[in-house]
JSON list of C-alpha atoms in Angstrom, two decimals:
[
{"chain": "A", "resi": 1, "resn": "PRO", "atom": "CA", "xyz": [-40.83, -118.44, 60.80]},
{"chain": "A", "resi": 2, "resn": "GLN", "atom": "CA", "xyz": [-41.49, -115.54, 58.46]},
{"chain": "A", "resi": 3, "resn": "LYS", "atom": "CA", "xyz": [-44.55, -114.96, 56.34]},
{"chain": "A", "resi": 4, "resn": "CYS", "atom": "CA", "xyz": [-44.63, -112.77, 53.27]},
{"chain": "A", "resi": 5, "resn": "LEU", "atom": "CA", "xyz": [-47.67, -111.04, 51.84]},
{"chain": "A", "resi": 6, "resn": "ARG", "atom": "CA", "xyz": [-48.05, -108.99, 48.72]},
{"chain": "A", "resi": 7, "resn": "LEU", "atom": "CA", "xyz": [-49.88, -105.79, 49.63]},
{"chain": "A", "resi": 8, "resn": "ASN", "atom": "CA", "xyz": [-51.85, -103.45, 47.38]},
{"chain": "A", "resi": 9, "resn": "PRO", "atom": "CA", "xyz": [-49.98, -100.11, 47.21]},
{"chain": "A", "resi": 10, "resn": "ASP", "atom": "CA", "xyz": [-53.21, -98.23, 46.46]},
{"chain": "A", "resi": 11, "resn": "VAL", "atom": "CA", "xyz": [-54.83, -98.88, 49.84]},
{"chain": "A", "resi": 12, "resn": "PRO", "atom": "CA", "xyz": [-54.21, -97.13, 53.17]},
{"chain": "A", "resi": 13, "resn": "VAL", "atom": "CA", "xyz": [-51.66, -98.60, 55.57]},
{"chain": "A", "resi": 14, "resn": "TRP", "atom": "CA", "xyz": [-54.54, -99.31, 58.01]},
{"chain": "A", "resi": 15, "resn": "VAL", "atom": "CA", "xyz": [-56.22, -101.67, 55.51]},
{"chain": "A", "resi": 16, "resn": "SER", "atom": "CA", "xyz": [-52.94, -103.51, 54.98]},
{"chain": "A", "resi": 17, "resn": "LYS", "atom": "CA", "xyz": [-52.49, -103.81, 58.74]},
{"chain": "A", "resi": 18, "resn": "GLN", "atom": "CA", "xyz": [-55.97, -105.32, 59.08]},
{"chain": "A", "resi": 19, "resn": "ARG", "atom": "CA", "xyz": [-55.20, -107.82, 56.32]},
{"chain": "A", "resi": 20, "resn": "ILE", "atom": "CA", "xyz": [-52.02, -108.89, 58.09]},
{"chain": "A", "resi": 21, "resn": "LEU", "atom": "CA", "xyz": [-53.83, -109.31, 61.40]},
{"chain": "A", "resi": 22, "resn": "CYS", "atom": "CA", "xyz": [-56.49, -111.48, 59.71]},
{"chain": "A", "resi": 23, "resn": "THR", "atom": "CA", "xyz": [-53.79, -113.60, 58.08]},
{"chain": "A", "resi": 24, "resn": "LEU", "atom": "CA", "xyz": [-51.96, -114.38, 61.31]},
{"chain": "A", "resi": 25, "resn": "ASN", "atom": "CA", "xyz": [-53.17, -117.65, 62.73]},
{"chain": "A", "resi": 26, "resn": "HIS", "atom": "CA", "xyz": [-52.36, -116.82, 66.35]},
{"chain": "A", "resi": 27, "resn": "SER", "atom": "CA", "xyz": [-53.61, -114.01, 68.52]},
{"chain": "A", "resi": 28, "resn": "LEU", "atom": "CA", "xyz": [-51.35, -111.12, 69.41]},
{"chain": "A", "resi": 29, "resn": "LYS", "atom": "CA", "xyz": [-51.64, -109.16, 72.61]},
{"chain": "A", "resi": 30, "resn": "ASP", "atom": "CA", "xyz": [-52.23, -105.45, 72.16]},
{"chain": "A", "resi": 31, "resn": "VAL", "atom": "CA", "xyz": [-52.78, -105.70, 68.39]},
{"chain": "A", "resi": 32, "resn": "LEU", "atom": "CA", "xyz": [-53.38, -101.97, 67.95]},
{"chain": "A", "resi": 33, "resn": "ASN", "atom": "CA", "xyz": [-49.76, -101.31, 68.92]},
{"chain": "A", "resi": 34, "resn": "TYR", "atom": "CA", "xyz": [-48.41, -103.24, 65.94]},
{"chain": "A", "resi": 35, "resn": "GLY", "atom": "CA", "xyz": [-47.61, -101.45, 62.73]},
{"chain": "A", "resi": 36, "resn": "LEU", "atom": "CA", "xyz": [-45.80, -101.55, 59.42]},
{"chain": "A", "resi": 37, "resn": "PHE", "atom": "CA", "xyz": [-42.18, -100.51, 59.84]},
{"chain": "A", "resi": 38, "resn": "GLN", "atom": "CA", "xyz": [-39.94, -99.28, 57.06]},
{"chain": "A", "resi": 39, "resn": "PRO", "atom": "CA", "xyz": [-36.32, -100.24, 57.86]},
{"chain": "A", "resi": 40, "resn": "ALA", "atom": "CA", "xyz": [-33.58, -97.63, 57.54]},
{"chain": "A", "resi": 41, "resn": "PHE", "atom": "CA", "xyz": [-32.02, -97.20, 54.10]},
{"chain": "A", "resi": 42, "resn": "ASN", "atom": "CA", "xyz": [-30.18, -94.60, 52.04]},
{"chain": "A", "resi": 43, "resn": "GLY", "atom": "CA", "xyz": [-29.23, -92.54, 55.10]},
{"chain": "A", "resi": 44, "resn": "ARG", "atom": "CA", "xyz": [-32.86, -92.34, 56.30]},
{"chain": "A", "resi": 45, "resn": "ALA", "atom": "CA", "xyz": [-33.90, -93.57, 59.73]},
{"chain": "A", "resi": 46, "resn": "GLY", "atom": "CA", "xyz": [-36.38, -96.43, 60.00]},
{"chain": "A", "resi": 47, "resn": "LYS", "atom": "CA", "xyz": [-39.95, -95.43, 60.81]},
{"chain": "A", "resi": 48, "resn": "PHE", "atom": "CA", "xyz": [-43.46, -96.71, 61.35]},
{"chain": "A", "resi": 49, "resn": "LEU", "atom": "CA", "xyz": [-45.85, -95.88, 58.53]},
{"chain": "A", "resi": 50, "resn": "ASP", "atom": "CA", "xyz": [-48.76, -93.48, 59.12]},
{"chain": "A", "resi": 51, "resn": "GLU", "atom": "CA", "xyz": [-51.92, -95.62, 58.99]},
{"chain": "A", "resi": 52, "resn": "GLU", "atom": "CA", "xyz": [-53.94, -92.96, 57.15]},
{"chain": "A", "resi": 53, "resn": "ARG", "atom": "CA", "xyz": [-51.57, -92.69, 54.18]},
{"chain": "A", "resi": 54, "resn": "LEU", "atom": "CA", "xyz": [-51.39, -94.97, 51.16]},
{"chain": "A", "resi": 55, "resn": "LEU", "atom": "CA", "xyz": [-48.60, -97.53, 50.91]},
{"chain": "A", "resi": 56, "resn": "ARG", "atom": "CA", "xyz": [-47.67, -95.99, 47.55]},
{"chain": "A", "resi": 57, "resn": "GLU", "atom": "CA", "xyz": [-46.66, -92.74, 49.31]},
{"chain": "A", "resi": 58, "resn": "TYR", "atom": "CA", "xyz": [-43.66, -94.41, 50.95]},
{"chain": "A", "resi": 59, "resn": "PRO", "atom": "CA", "xyz": [-40.51, -95.05, 48.89]},
{"chain": "A", "resi": 60, "resn": "LEU", "atom": "CA", "xyz": [-39.19, -98.60, 49.15]},
{"chain": "A", "resi": 61, "resn": "ASN", "atom": "CA", "xyz": [-35.55, -99.60, 49.28]},
{"chain": "A", "resi": 62, "resn": "PRO", "atom": "CA", "xyz": [-34.43, -100.17, 45.68]},
{"chain": "A", "resi": 63, "resn": "ASP", "atom": "CA", "xyz": [-31.22, -101.90, 46.82]},
{"chain": "A", "resi": 64, "resn": "THR", "atom": "CA", "xyz": [-32.98, -105.06, 48.01]},
{"chain": "A", "resi": 65, "resn": "PRO", "atom": "CA", "xyz": [-34.04, -107.75, 45.52]},
{"chain": "A", "resi": 66, "resn": "VAL", "atom": "CA", "xyz": [-37.60, -107.58, 46.90]},
{"chain": "A", "resi": 67, "resn": "PRO", "atom": "CA", "xyz": [-38.62, -104.36, 48.68]},
{"chain": "A", "resi": 68, "resn": "TYR", "atom": "CA", "xyz": [-40.24, -105.13, 52.03]},
{"chain": "A", "resi": 69, "resn": "LEU", "atom": "CA", "xyz": [-41.80, -103.72, 55.17]},
{"chain": "A", "resi": 70, "resn": "GLU", "atom": "CA", "xyz": [-41.77, -105.29, 58.63]},
{"chain": "A", "resi": 71, "resn": "PHE", "atom": "CA", "xyz": [-44.82, -105.88, 60.81]},
{"chain": "A", "resi": 72, "resn": "ARG", "atom": "CA", "xyz": [-43.67, -105.26, 64.37]},
{"chain": "A", "resi": 73, "resn": "TYR", "atom": "CA", "xyz": [-44.61, -103.96, 67.77]},
{"chain": "A", "resi": 74, "resn": "LYS", "atom": "CA", "xyz": [-44.41, -100.18, 67.95]},
{"chain": "A", "resi": 75, "resn": "ARG", "atom": "CA", "xyz": [-41.60, -98.94, 70.14]},
{"chain": "A", "resi": 76, "resn": "ARG", "atom": "CA", "xyz": [-39.96, -95.60, 70.33]},
{"chain": "A", "resi": 77, "resn": "VAL", "atom": "CA", "xyz": [-37.11, -95.43, 67.81]},
{"chain": "A", "resi": 78, "resn": "TYR", "atom": "CA", "xyz": [-34.05, -93.44, 68.91]},
{"chain": "A", "resi": 79, "resn": "THR", "atom": "CA", "xyz": [-31.31, -92.21, 66.66]},
{"chain": "A", "resi": 80, "resn": "GLN", "atom": "CA", "xyz": [-27.78, -92.15, 68.04]},
{"chain": "A", "resi": 81, "resn": "ALA", "atom": "CA", "xyz": [-26.96, -88.60, 67.01]},
{"chain": "A", "resi": 82, "resn": "LEU", "atom": "CA", "xyz": [-29.65, -86.98, 69.15]},
{"chain": "A", "resi": 83, "resn": "LEU", "atom": "CA", "xyz": [-28.75, -88.22, 72.63]},
{"chain": "A", "resi": 84, "resn": "ASP", "atom": "CA", "xyz": [-25.63, -89.16, 74.46]},
{"chain": "A", "resi": 85, "resn": "ASP", "atom": "CA", "xyz": [-25.68, -91.95, 77.07]},
{"chain": "A", "resi": 86, "resn": "LYS", "atom": "CA", "xyz": [-26.13, -89.60, 80.05]},
{"chain": "A", "resi": 87, "resn": "GLN", "atom": "CA", "xyz": [-29.11, -87.82, 78.48]},
{"chain": "A", "resi": 88, "resn": "PHE", "atom": "CA", "xyz": [-30.65, -91.15, 77.51]},
{"chain": "A", "resi": 89, "resn": "ALA", "atom": "CA", "xyz": [-30.27, -92.46, 81.07]},
{"chain": "A", "resi": 90, "resn": "LYS", "atom": "CA", "xyz": [-31.97, -89.35, 82.45]},
{"chain": "A", "resi": 91, "resn": "LEU", "atom": "CA", "xyz": [-34.95, -89.87, 80.15]},
{"chain": "A", "resi": 92, "resn": "HIS", "atom": "CA", "xyz": [-35.45, -93.40, 81.41]},
{"chain": "A", "resi": 93, "resn": "THR", "atom": "CA", "xyz": [-34.90, -92.78, 85.11]},
{"chain": "A", "resi": 94, "resn": "LYS", "atom": "CA", "xyz": [-37.83, -92.52, 87.48]},
{"chain": "A", "resi": 95, "resn": "VAL", "atom": "CA", "xyz": [-37.53, -89.61, 89.86]},
{"chain": "A", "resi": 96, "resn": "ARG", "atom": "CA", "xyz": [-39.31, -89.72, 93.18]},
{"chain": "A", "resi": 97, "resn": "LEU", "atom": "CA", "xyz": [-40.51, -86.37, 94.45]},
{"chain": "A", "resi": 98, "resn": "GLU", "atom": "CA", "xyz": [-41.12, -85.96, 98.16]}
]
């Protein structure tokens, strides 16, 4: 189930995040690691919004009927062009030093 909220563009992202957390009727683990995510559009990579900036400072996708942001758990976002599979595997491999 999805919920939609209309957010005030003249407030900081942090205030919008707090409003979303208050609106959710169930508790989330690790709530500080959730954030507003702007999906990729127009050749730009998707990104999490900086919580100190105003919502108005971020351009929204004009190609969608209703511009939107996603509220999701913060994870590292990789772009394909930066790493090949071997480099990516090395980054996520634990090395044991003896």
